[in-house]
């Protein structure tokens, strides 16, 4: 048992209400304007949010959608990935990444991760490429951009599409470009807990390819080319005006939110860097710390000590996708992707959100330091 003064107030994994507080008057006014206008679907806020997001990423096209999962799915549809195709991705991610591949009846092909970055190990991708491989879905896990130069080089060599799953990396920089603007398309989620979070579900696809964006915009709206004229079977996957208005307000603060996350990460890494594996940082990219995830063999002991001190922590992700029941049909077995499996046994994410006070991060780091050393 460690002997640190009990923390009086609980420290959660994130505090959505604290983020809302300074924005609430502006958001109330935006909501009032929408309620008064009576326009809730595909109106001016969605159009402006698409333009503002495209400008932020320095791309020409953006399509606002109902969720990040839909962004991945509709993007794969628009890129004509289909039955019989193989799509290479990481097993160490949220299930939506691979679900989207399954939705288009393509086969997810899982490739192992790098033990330090927790992103796809680019030295292991090429051996997974077959004549059926059509695309790579790369995830910038926890907010750290993956090795995009190597991935784009492989894609050029083998004529593959690259889709960036940026659900956790809004705003992260890879060299001088933002993650999401490097591959054929970038897919974002505005689930409330993400770095840019809506007050409900939401998503976005960005792309340099105008045709792909037009196709996604038709897919999201029942394939409607003119009122009640449908050129193909689509879906209902639109972002609504209320979410778009809230996201436009929050987008103005994303740099500050991400900077605060990075400041907290610096505190954690400075205290813990010598005793546990902290998130990898390199000078050629910025990590935006959707999660601050350490690797610690004594994970249970550390999470129990945090809990004793009223501090939340979560294991993202306890089971890699290749071992999930949902993907049993793919035929993977334990031991197939050892780095992903080892990571699943050792990772622990600790609180990192813009409103967390630096003193709290020092307190949390202190508990972990003491627990690991004891
Ligand atoms: C959150 C998330 C998604 C899915 O986004 P939703 O908006 O919840 O559908 C996809 N991929 C990753 C890596 C995520 O973290």
GROMACS .gro file of C-alpha atoms and ligand atoms in nm:
model
  389
    1UNK     CA    1   0.000   0.000   0.000
    2UNK     CA    2   0.140   0.334  -0.092
    3UNK     CA    3   0.124   0.621   0.145
    4UNK     CA    4   0.006   0.929  -0.043
    5UNK     CA    5  -0.254   1.166   0.097
    6UNK     CA    6  -0.593   1.061  -0.033
    7UNK     CA    7  -0.713   1.270  -0.323
    8UNK     CA    8  -1.042   1.430  -0.223
    9UNK     CA    9  -1.197   1.483  -0.565
   10UNK     CA   10  -1.215   1.203  -0.818
   11UNK     CA   11  -1.003   1.250  -1.130
   12UNK     CA   12  -1.193   1.115  -1.432
   13UNK     CA   13  -1.054   1.015  -1.773
   14UNK     CA   14  -1.209   1.328  -1.918
   15UNK     CA   15  -1.432   1.616  -1.813
   16UNK     CA   16  -1.676   1.716  -2.086
   17UNK     CA   17  -1.866   1.955  -1.859
   18UNK     CA   18  -1.550   2.153  -1.780
   19UNK     CA   19  -1.486   2.201  -2.151
   20UNK     CA   20  -1.845   2.318  -2.204
   21UNK     CA   21  -1.842   2.576  -1.924
   22UNK     CA   22  -1.647   2.859  -2.094
   23UNK     CA   23  -1.827   2.797  -2.426
   24UNK     CA   24  -2.180   2.769  -2.297
   25UNK     CA   25  -2.312   3.117  -2.381
   26UNK     CA   26  -2.175   3.101  -2.735
   27UNK     CA   27  -2.320   2.750  -2.782
   28UNK     CA   28  -2.658   2.852  -2.638
   29UNK     CA   29  -2.677   3.137  -2.888
   30UNK     CA   30  -2.582   2.909  -3.179
   31UNK     CA   31  -2.848   2.657  -3.075
   32UNK     CA   32  -3.109   2.930  -3.041
   33UNK     CA   33  -3.031   3.051  -3.393
   34UNK     CA   34  -3.074   2.698  -3.531
   35UNK     CA   35  -3.401   2.639  -3.344
   36UNK     CA   36  -3.531   2.971  -3.474
   37UNK     CA   37  -3.421   2.891  -3.830
   38UNK     CA   38  -3.588   2.550  -3.833
   39UNK     CA   39  -3.313   2.414  -4.058
   40UNK     CA   40  -3.160   2.103  -3.902
   41UNK     CA   41  -3.014   1.894  -4.185
   42UNK     CA   42  -2.749   1.990  -4.446
   43UNK     CA   43  -2.773   2.361  -4.381
   44UNK     CA   44  -2.527   2.651  -4.347
   45UNK     CA   45  -2.346   2.521  -4.037
   46UNK     CA   46  -2.260   2.190  -4.203
   47UNK     CA   47  -2.137   2.371  -4.515
   48UNK     CA   48  -1.927   2.616  -4.312
   49UNK     CA   49  -1.789   2.342  -4.087
   50UNK     CA   50  -1.680   2.147  -4.395
   51UNK     CA   51  -1.509   2.455  -4.538
   52UNK     CA   52  -1.340   2.543  -4.209
   53UNK     CA   53  -1.219   2.186  -4.158
   54UNK     CA   54  -1.087   2.166  -4.515
   55UNK     CA   55  -0.901   2.494  -4.461
   56UNK     CA   56  -0.755   2.374  -4.131
   57UNK     CA   57  -0.620   2.060  -4.300
   58UNK     CA   58  -0.524   2.246  -4.619
   59UNK     CA   59  -0.724   2.008  -4.838
   60UNK     CA   60  -0.987   2.095  -5.098
   61UNK     CA   61  -1.272   1.867  -4.996
   62UNK     CA   62  -1.453   1.765  -4.679
   63UNK     CA   63  -1.776   1.573  -4.619
   64UNK     CA   64  -1.946   1.590  -4.278
   65UNK     CA   65  -2.101   1.259  -4.174
   66UNK     CA   66  -2.295   1.094  -3.894
   67UNK     CA   67  -1.995   0.923  -3.731
   68UNK     CA   68  -1.630   0.830  -3.767
   69UNK     CA   69  -1.731   0.473  -3.843
   70UNK     CA   70  -1.943   0.598  -4.133
   71UNK     CA   71  -1.656   0.816  -4.254
   72UNK     CA   72  -1.437   0.506  -4.285
   73UNK     CA   73  -1.713   0.297  -4.439
   74UNK     CA   74  -1.836   0.550  -4.695
   75UNK     CA   75  -1.480   0.641  -4.785
   76UNK     CA   76  -1.399   0.274  -4.859
   77UNK     CA   77  -1.720   0.257  -5.065
   78UNK     CA   78  -1.629   0.570  -5.259
   79UNK     CA   79  -1.282   0.427  -5.328
   80UNK     CA   80  -1.457   0.117  -5.466
   81UNK     CA   81  -1.307  -0.128  -5.215
   82UNK     CA   82  -1.529  -0.435  -5.229
   83UNK     CA   83  -1.575  -0.808  -5.192
   84UNK     CA   84  -1.262  -1.004  -5.279
   85UNK     CA   85  -1.032  -0.714  -5.186
   86UNK     CA   86  -0.788  -0.722  -4.897
   87UNK     CA   87  -0.724  -0.420  -4.679
   88UNK     CA   88  -0.424  -0.409  -4.447
   89UNK     CA   89  -0.471  -0.252  -4.105
   90UNK     CA   90  -0.362  -0.269  -3.742
   91UNK     CA   91  -0.520  -0.503  -3.488
   92UNK     CA   92  -0.438  -0.260  -3.207
   93UNK     CA   93  -0.718  -0.007  -3.249
   94UNK     CA   94  -1.087   0.048  -3.182
   95UNK     CA   95  -1.301  -0.209  -3.364
   96UNK     CA   96  -1.459   0.048  -3.599
   97UNK     CA   97  -1.138   0.063  -3.805
   98UNK     CA   98  -1.179  -0.300  -3.913
   99UNK     CA   99  -1.559  -0.305  -3.904
  100UNK     CA  100  -1.563  -0.055  -4.190
  101UNK     CA  101  -1.352  -0.295  -4.399
  102UNK     CA  102  -1.594  -0.577  -4.322
  103UNK     CA  103  -1.896  -0.357  -4.412
  104UNK     CA  104  -1.776  -0.337  -4.775
  105UNK     CA  105  -1.724  -0.717  -4.769
  106UNK     CA  106  -1.348  -0.679  -4.806
  107UNK     CA  107  -1.110  -0.882  -4.589
  108UNK     CA  108  -0.923  -0.708  -4.307
  109UNK     CA  109  -0.558  -0.822  -4.301
  110UNK     CA  110  -0.400  -0.744  -3.967
  111UNK     CA  111  -0.034  -0.655  -3.945
  112UNK     CA  112   0.162  -0.625  -3.622
  113UNK     CA  113   0.250  -0.304  -3.441
  114UNK     CA  114   0.573  -0.145  -3.329
  115UNK     CA  115   0.624  -0.189  -2.956
  116UNK     CA  116   0.717   0.176  -2.890
  117UNK     CA  117   0.487   0.374  -3.118
  118UNK     CA  118   0.199   0.123  -3.089
  119UNK     CA  119   0.126   0.206  -3.456
  120UNK     CA  120   0.167  -0.032  -3.750
  121UNK     CA  121   0.523  -0.161  -3.785
  122UNK     CA  122   0.600  -0.045  -4.138
  123UNK     CA  123   0.874  -0.306  -4.180
  124UNK     CA  124   0.609  -0.580  -4.160
  125UNK     CA  125   0.351  -0.443  -4.405
  126UNK     CA  126   0.503  -0.554  -4.735
  127UNK     CA  127   0.497  -0.925  -4.646
  128UNK     CA  128   0.117  -0.894  -4.608
  129UNK     CA  129   0.063  -0.754  -4.958
  130UNK     CA  130  -0.092  -0.998  -5.208
  131UNK     CA  131  -0.239  -0.948  -5.557
  132UNK     CA  132  -0.574  -0.888  -5.381
  133UNK     CA  133  -0.450  -0.604  -5.159
  134UNK     CA  134  -0.621  -0.278  -5.250
  135UNK     CA  135  -0.571  -0.045  -4.955
  136UNK     CA  136  -0.408   0.028  -4.621
  137UNK     CA  137  -0.613   0.176  -4.337
  138UNK     CA  138  -0.356   0.339  -4.112
  139UNK     CA  139  -0.452   0.450  -3.760
  140UNK     CA  140  -0.272   0.733  -3.582
  141UNK     CA  141  -0.328   0.563  -3.251
  142UNK     CA  142  -0.383   0.770  -2.936
  143UNK     CA  143  -0.296   1.083  -3.138
  144UNK     CA  144   0.051   0.989  -3.260
  145UNK     CA  145   0.096   1.001  -3.638
  146UNK     CA  146   0.209   0.673  -3.793
  147UNK     CA  147   0.508   0.644  -4.029
  148UNK     CA  148   0.337   0.801  -4.329
  149UNK     CA  149   0.640   0.841  -4.559
  150UNK     CA  150   0.708   0.467  -4.552
  151UNK     CA  151   0.339   0.383  -4.589
  152UNK     CA  152   0.291   0.620  -4.886
  153UNK     CA  153   0.604   0.477  -5.049
  154UNK     CA  154   0.466   0.121  -5.017
  155UNK     CA  155   0.130   0.237  -5.150
  156UNK     CA  156   0.292   0.396  -5.456
  157UNK     CA  157   0.500   0.085  -5.521
  158UNK     CA  158   0.201  -0.152  -5.498
  159UNK     CA  159  -0.070   0.083  -5.624
  160UNK     CA  160  -0.270   0.086  -5.300
  161UNK     CA  161  -0.508   0.342  -5.156
  162UNK     CA  162  -0.423   0.485  -4.814
  163UNK     CA  163  -0.700   0.578  -4.574
  164UNK     CA  164  -0.599   0.753  -4.254
  165UNK     CA  165  -0.812   0.676  -3.949
  166UNK     CA  166  -0.770   1.006  -3.764
  167UNK     CA  167  -1.044   0.948  -3.507
  168UNK     CA  168  -0.784   1.000  -3.233
  169UNK     CA  169  -0.547   1.243  -3.403
  170UNK     CA  170  -0.735   1.562  -3.495
  171UNK     CA  171  -0.470   1.830  -3.543
  172UNK     CA  172  -0.158   1.613  -3.517
  173UNK     CA  173   0.126   1.714  -3.749
  174UNK     CA  174   0.344   1.479  -3.950
  175UNK     CA  175   0.640   1.684  -4.076
  176UNK     CA  176   0.468   1.994  -4.217
  177UNK     CA  177   0.132   1.832  -4.291
  178UNK     CA  178  -0.161   1.739  -4.074
  179UNK     CA  179  -0.241   1.373  -4.024
  180UNK     CA  180  -0.540   1.303  -4.246
  181UNK     CA  181  -0.419   1.517  -4.537
  182UNK     CA  182  -0.141   1.281  -4.651
  183UNK     CA  183  -0.318   0.966  -4.778
  184UNK     CA  184  -0.604   0.939  -5.027
  185UNK     CA  185  -0.849   1.032  -4.751
  186UNK     CA  186  -0.860   1.110  -4.379
  187UNK     CA  187  -1.148   0.999  -4.157
  188UNK     CA  188  -1.241   1.172  -3.834
  189UNK     CA  189  -1.476   1.107  -3.543
  190UNK     CA  190  -1.641   1.372  -3.329
  191UNK     CA  191  -1.761   1.128  -3.066
  192UNK     CA  192  -1.782   1.337  -2.745
  193UNK     CA  193  -1.458   1.199  -2.596
  194UNK     CA  194  -1.240   1.271  -2.901
  195UNK     CA  195  -0.998   1.567  -2.913
  196UNK     CA  196  -1.263   1.758  -3.108
  197UNK     CA  197  -1.585   1.629  -2.954
  198UNK     CA  198  -1.948   1.694  -3.047
  199UNK     CA  199  -2.245   1.668  -2.813
  200UNK     CA  200  -2.353   1.348  -2.984
  201UNK     CA  201  -2.216   1.150  -3.278
  202UNK     CA  202  -2.042   1.300  -3.577
  203UNK     CA  203  -1.771   1.234  -3.834
  204UNK     CA  204  -1.590   1.380  -4.133
  205UNK     CA  205  -1.396   1.263  -4.435
  206UNK     CA  206  -1.139   1.487  -4.599
  207UNK     CA  207  -0.968   1.422  -4.932
  208UNK     CA  208  -0.775   1.589  -5.208
  209UNK     CA  209  -0.988   1.397  -5.457
  210UNK     CA  210  -1.299   1.589  -5.559
  211UNK     CA  211  -1.473   1.286  -5.709
  212UNK     CA  212  -1.428   1.080  -5.393
  213UNK     CA  213  -1.578   1.363  -5.186
  214UNK     CA  214  -1.874   1.403  -5.422
  215UNK     CA  215  -1.938   1.029  -5.405
  216UNK     CA  216  -1.930   1.032  -5.024
  217UNK     CA  217  -2.169   1.329  -5.018
  218UNK     CA  218  -2.412   1.134  -5.240
  219UNK     CA  219  -2.371   0.817  -5.034
  220UNK     CA  220  -2.452   1.005  -4.711
  221UNK     CA  221  -2.780   1.127  -4.857
  222UNK     CA  222  -2.946   0.825  -5.027
  223UNK     CA  223  -2.763   0.871  -5.356
  224UNK     CA  224  -2.976   1.181  -5.418
  225UNK     CA  225  -2.854   1.366  -5.730
  226UNK     CA  226  -3.161   1.592  -5.757
  227UNK     CA  227  -3.475   1.608  -5.544
  228UNK     CA  228  -3.617   1.252  -5.537
  229UNK     CA  229  -3.376   1.128  -5.804
  230UNK     CA  230  -3.141   0.858  -5.676
  231UNK     CA  231  -2.860   0.736  -5.898
  232UNK     CA  232  -2.761   0.453  -5.662
  233UNK     CA  233  -2.851   0.309  -5.324
  234UNK     CA  234  -2.699   0.520  -5.051
  235UNK     CA  235  -2.747   0.573  -4.680
  236UNK     CA  236  -2.859   0.824  -4.425
  237UNK     CA  237  -2.533   0.945  -4.274
  238UNK     CA  238  -2.549   1.321  -4.234
  239UNK     CA  239  -2.403   1.538  -3.962
  240UNK     CA  240  -2.681   1.760  -3.828
  241UNK     CA  241  -2.676   2.138  -3.799
  242UNK     CA  242  -2.672   2.138  -3.419
  243UNK     CA  243  -2.359   1.923  -3.399
  244UNK     CA  244  -2.196   2.120  -3.681
  245UNK     CA  245  -2.258   2.451  -3.500
  246UNK     CA  246  -2.109   2.316  -3.175
  247UNK     CA  247  -1.809   2.172  -3.360
  248UNK     CA  248  -1.748   2.505  -3.537
  249UNK     CA  249  -1.723   2.675  -3.199
  250UNK     CA  250  -1.490   2.407  -3.061
  251UNK     CA  251  -1.274   2.398  -3.376
  252UNK     CA  252  -1.158   2.752  -3.291
  253UNK     CA  253  -1.002   2.609  -2.972
  254UNK     CA  254  -0.853   2.284  -3.098
  255UNK     CA  255  -0.495   2.416  -3.105
  256UNK     CA  256  -0.525   2.526  -2.742
  257UNK     CA  257  -0.687   2.195  -2.641
  258UNK     CA  258  -0.411   1.994  -2.806
  259UNK     CA  259  -0.139   2.218  -2.662
  260UNK     CA  260  -0.275   2.161  -2.311
  261UNK     CA  261  -0.280   1.786  -2.369
  262UNK     CA  262   0.083   1.804  -2.480
  263UNK     CA  263   0.177   2.010  -2.174
  264UNK     CA  264   0.030   1.744  -1.945
  265UNK     CA  265   0.207   1.471  -2.141
  266UNK     CA  266   0.536   1.652  -2.086
  267UNK     CA  267   0.476   1.640  -1.710
  268UNK     CA  268   0.397   1.269  -1.718
  269UNK     CA  269   0.696   1.184  -1.934
  270UNK     CA  270   0.937   1.392  -1.728
  271UNK     CA  271   0.840   1.207  -1.409
  272UNK     CA  272   0.787   0.858  -1.554
  273UNK     CA  273   1.015   0.843  -1.856
  274UNK     CA  274   1.285   0.644  -1.677
  275UNK     CA  275   1.059   0.391  -1.503
  276UNK     CA  276   0.788   0.291  -1.752
  277UNK     CA  277   0.752   0.305  -2.130
  278UNK     CA  278   0.597   0.644  -2.203
  279UNK     CA  279   0.445   0.747  -2.539
  280UNK     CA  280   0.707   0.782  -2.812
  281UNK     CA  281   0.773   1.143  -2.920
  282UNK     CA  282   0.993   1.230  -3.215
  283UNK     CA  283   1.081   1.574  -3.350
  284UNK     CA  284   0.929   1.507  -3.694
  285UNK     CA  285   0.566   1.484  -3.569
  286UNK     CA  286   0.337   1.607  -3.295
  287UNK     CA  287   0.148   1.367  -3.073
  288UNK     CA  288  -0.188   1.516  -2.970
  289UNK     CA  289  -0.244   1.273  -2.683
  290UNK     CA  290  -0.599   1.160  -2.733
  291UNK     CA  291  -0.472   0.915  -2.475
  292UNK     CA  292  -0.158   0.916  -2.264
  293UNK     CA  293  -0.077   0.548  -2.261
  294UNK     CA  294   0.205   0.392  -2.065
  295UNK     CA  295   0.329   0.034  -2.082
  296UNK     CA  296   0.380  -0.123  -1.748
  297UNK     CA  297   0.413  -0.495  -1.671
  298UNK     CA  298   0.275  -0.432  -1.318
  299UNK     CA  299  -0.042  -0.286  -1.468
  300UNK     CA  300  -0.287  -0.423  -1.212
  301UNK     CA  301  -0.083  -0.286  -0.924
  302UNK     CA  302  -0.062   0.058  -1.086
  303UNK     CA  303  -0.432   0.081  -1.174
  304UNK     CA  304  -0.524  -0.036  -0.821
  305UNK     CA  305  -0.300   0.233  -0.666
  306UNK     CA  306  -0.461   0.496  -0.889
  307UNK     CA  307  -0.807   0.375  -0.794
  308UNK     CA  308  -0.713   0.393  -0.423
  309UNK     CA  309  -0.635   0.758  -0.484
  310UNK     CA  310  -0.957   0.827  -0.673
  311UNK     CA  311  -0.784   0.843  -1.012
  312UNK     CA  312  -0.937   0.677  -1.318
  313UNK     CA  313  -0.738   0.471  -1.566
  314UNK     CA  314  -0.848   0.251  -1.856
  315UNK     CA  315  -0.698  -0.026  -2.067
  316UNK     CA  316  -0.717   0.070  -2.435
  317UNK     CA  317  -0.728  -0.203  -2.571
  318UNK     CA  318  -0.743  -0.527  -2.372
  319UNK     CA  319  -0.798  -0.755  -2.675
  320UNK     CA  320  -0.644  -0.694  -3.016
  321UNK     CA  321  -0.889  -0.721  -3.306
  322UNK     CA  322  -0.744  -1.041  -3.453
  323UNK     CA  323  -0.843  -1.221  -3.131
  324UNK     CA  324  -1.194  -1.073  -3.109
  325UNK     CA  325  -1.484  -1.312  -3.149
  326UNK     CA  326  -1.626  -1.081  -3.418
  327UNK     CA  327  -1.322  -1.157  -3.637
  328UNK     CA  328  -1.298  -1.526  -3.552
  329UNK     CA  329  -1.394  -1.602  -3.915
  330UNK     CA  330  -1.062  -1.460  -4.031
  331UNK     CA  331  -0.882  -1.752  -3.865
  332UNK     CA  332  -0.618  -1.576  -3.656
  333UNK     CA  333  -0.479  -1.742  -3.346
  334UNK     CA  334  -0.308  -1.627  -3.030
  335UNK     CA  335   0.060  -1.575  -3.106
  336UNK     CA  336   0.003  -1.457  -3.464
  337UNK     CA  337   0.069  -1.090  -3.385
  338UNK     CA  338   0.286  -1.100  -3.072
  339UNK     CA  339   0.359  -0.728  -3.035
  340UNK     CA  340  -0.010  -0.639  -3.041
  341UNK     CA  341  -0.086  -0.912  -2.790
  342UNK     CA  342   0.197  -0.801  -2.560
  343UNK     CA  343   0.080  -0.440  -2.580
  344UNK     CA  344  -0.275  -0.545  -2.488
  345UNK     CA  345  -0.133  -0.704  -2.171
  346UNK     CA  346   0.068  -0.402  -2.060
  347UNK     CA  347  -0.094  -0.075  -2.172
  348UNK     CA  348  -0.265   0.163  -1.934
  349UNK     CA  349  -0.415   0.499  -2.028
  350UNK     CA  350  -0.420   0.769  -1.761
  351UNK     CA  351  -0.617   1.096  -1.750
  352UNK     CA  352  -0.514   1.354  -2.010
  353UNK     CA  353  -0.763   1.621  -2.111
  354UNK     CA  354  -0.722   1.996  -2.161
  355UNK     CA  355  -0.901   2.093  -1.838
  356UNK     CA  356  -0.689   1.868  -1.612
  357UNK     CA  357  -0.479   2.087  -1.382
  358UNK     CA  358  -0.101   2.033  -1.414
  359UNK     CA  359  -0.082   1.973  -1.035
  360UNK     CA  360  -0.320   1.679  -1.078
  361UNK     CA  361  -0.096   1.532  -1.347
  362UNK     CA  362   0.201   1.565  -1.109
  363UNK     CA  363  -0.002   1.393  -0.839
  364UNK     CA  364  -0.098   1.108  -1.074
  365UNK     CA  365   0.260   1.069  -1.199
  366UNK     CA  366   0.377   1.058  -0.837
  367UNK     CA  367   0.146   0.770  -0.753
  368UNK     CA  368   0.265   0.571  -1.053
  369UNK     CA  369   0.630   0.643  -0.981
  370UNK     CA  370   0.598   0.530  -0.622
  371UNK     CA  371   0.399   0.218  -0.714
  372UNK     CA  372   0.643   0.105  -0.979
  373UNK     CA  373   0.943   0.164  -0.750
  374UNK     CA  374   0.793  -0.008  -0.445
  375LIG     C1  375  -1.368   0.653  -3.216
  375LIG     C2  376  -1.299   0.577  -3.323
  375LIG     C3  377  -1.364   0.539  -3.443
  375LIG     C4  378  -1.512   0.549  -3.463
  375LIG     O1  379  -1.567   0.671  -3.451
  375LIG     P1  380  -1.724   0.687  -3.416
  375LIG     O2  381  -1.748   0.832  -3.441
  375LIG     O3  382  -1.743   0.649  -3.274
  375LIG     O4  383  -1.801   0.601  -3.510
  375LIG     C5  384  -1.287   0.480  -3.542
  375LIG     N1  385  -1.157   0.456  -3.525
  375LIG     C6  386  -1.092   0.489  -3.412
  375LIG     C7  387  -0.945   0.461  -3.402
  375LIG     C8  388  -1.161   0.548  -3.306
  375LIG     O5  389  -1.096   0.579  -3.193
   0.00000   0.00000   0.00000
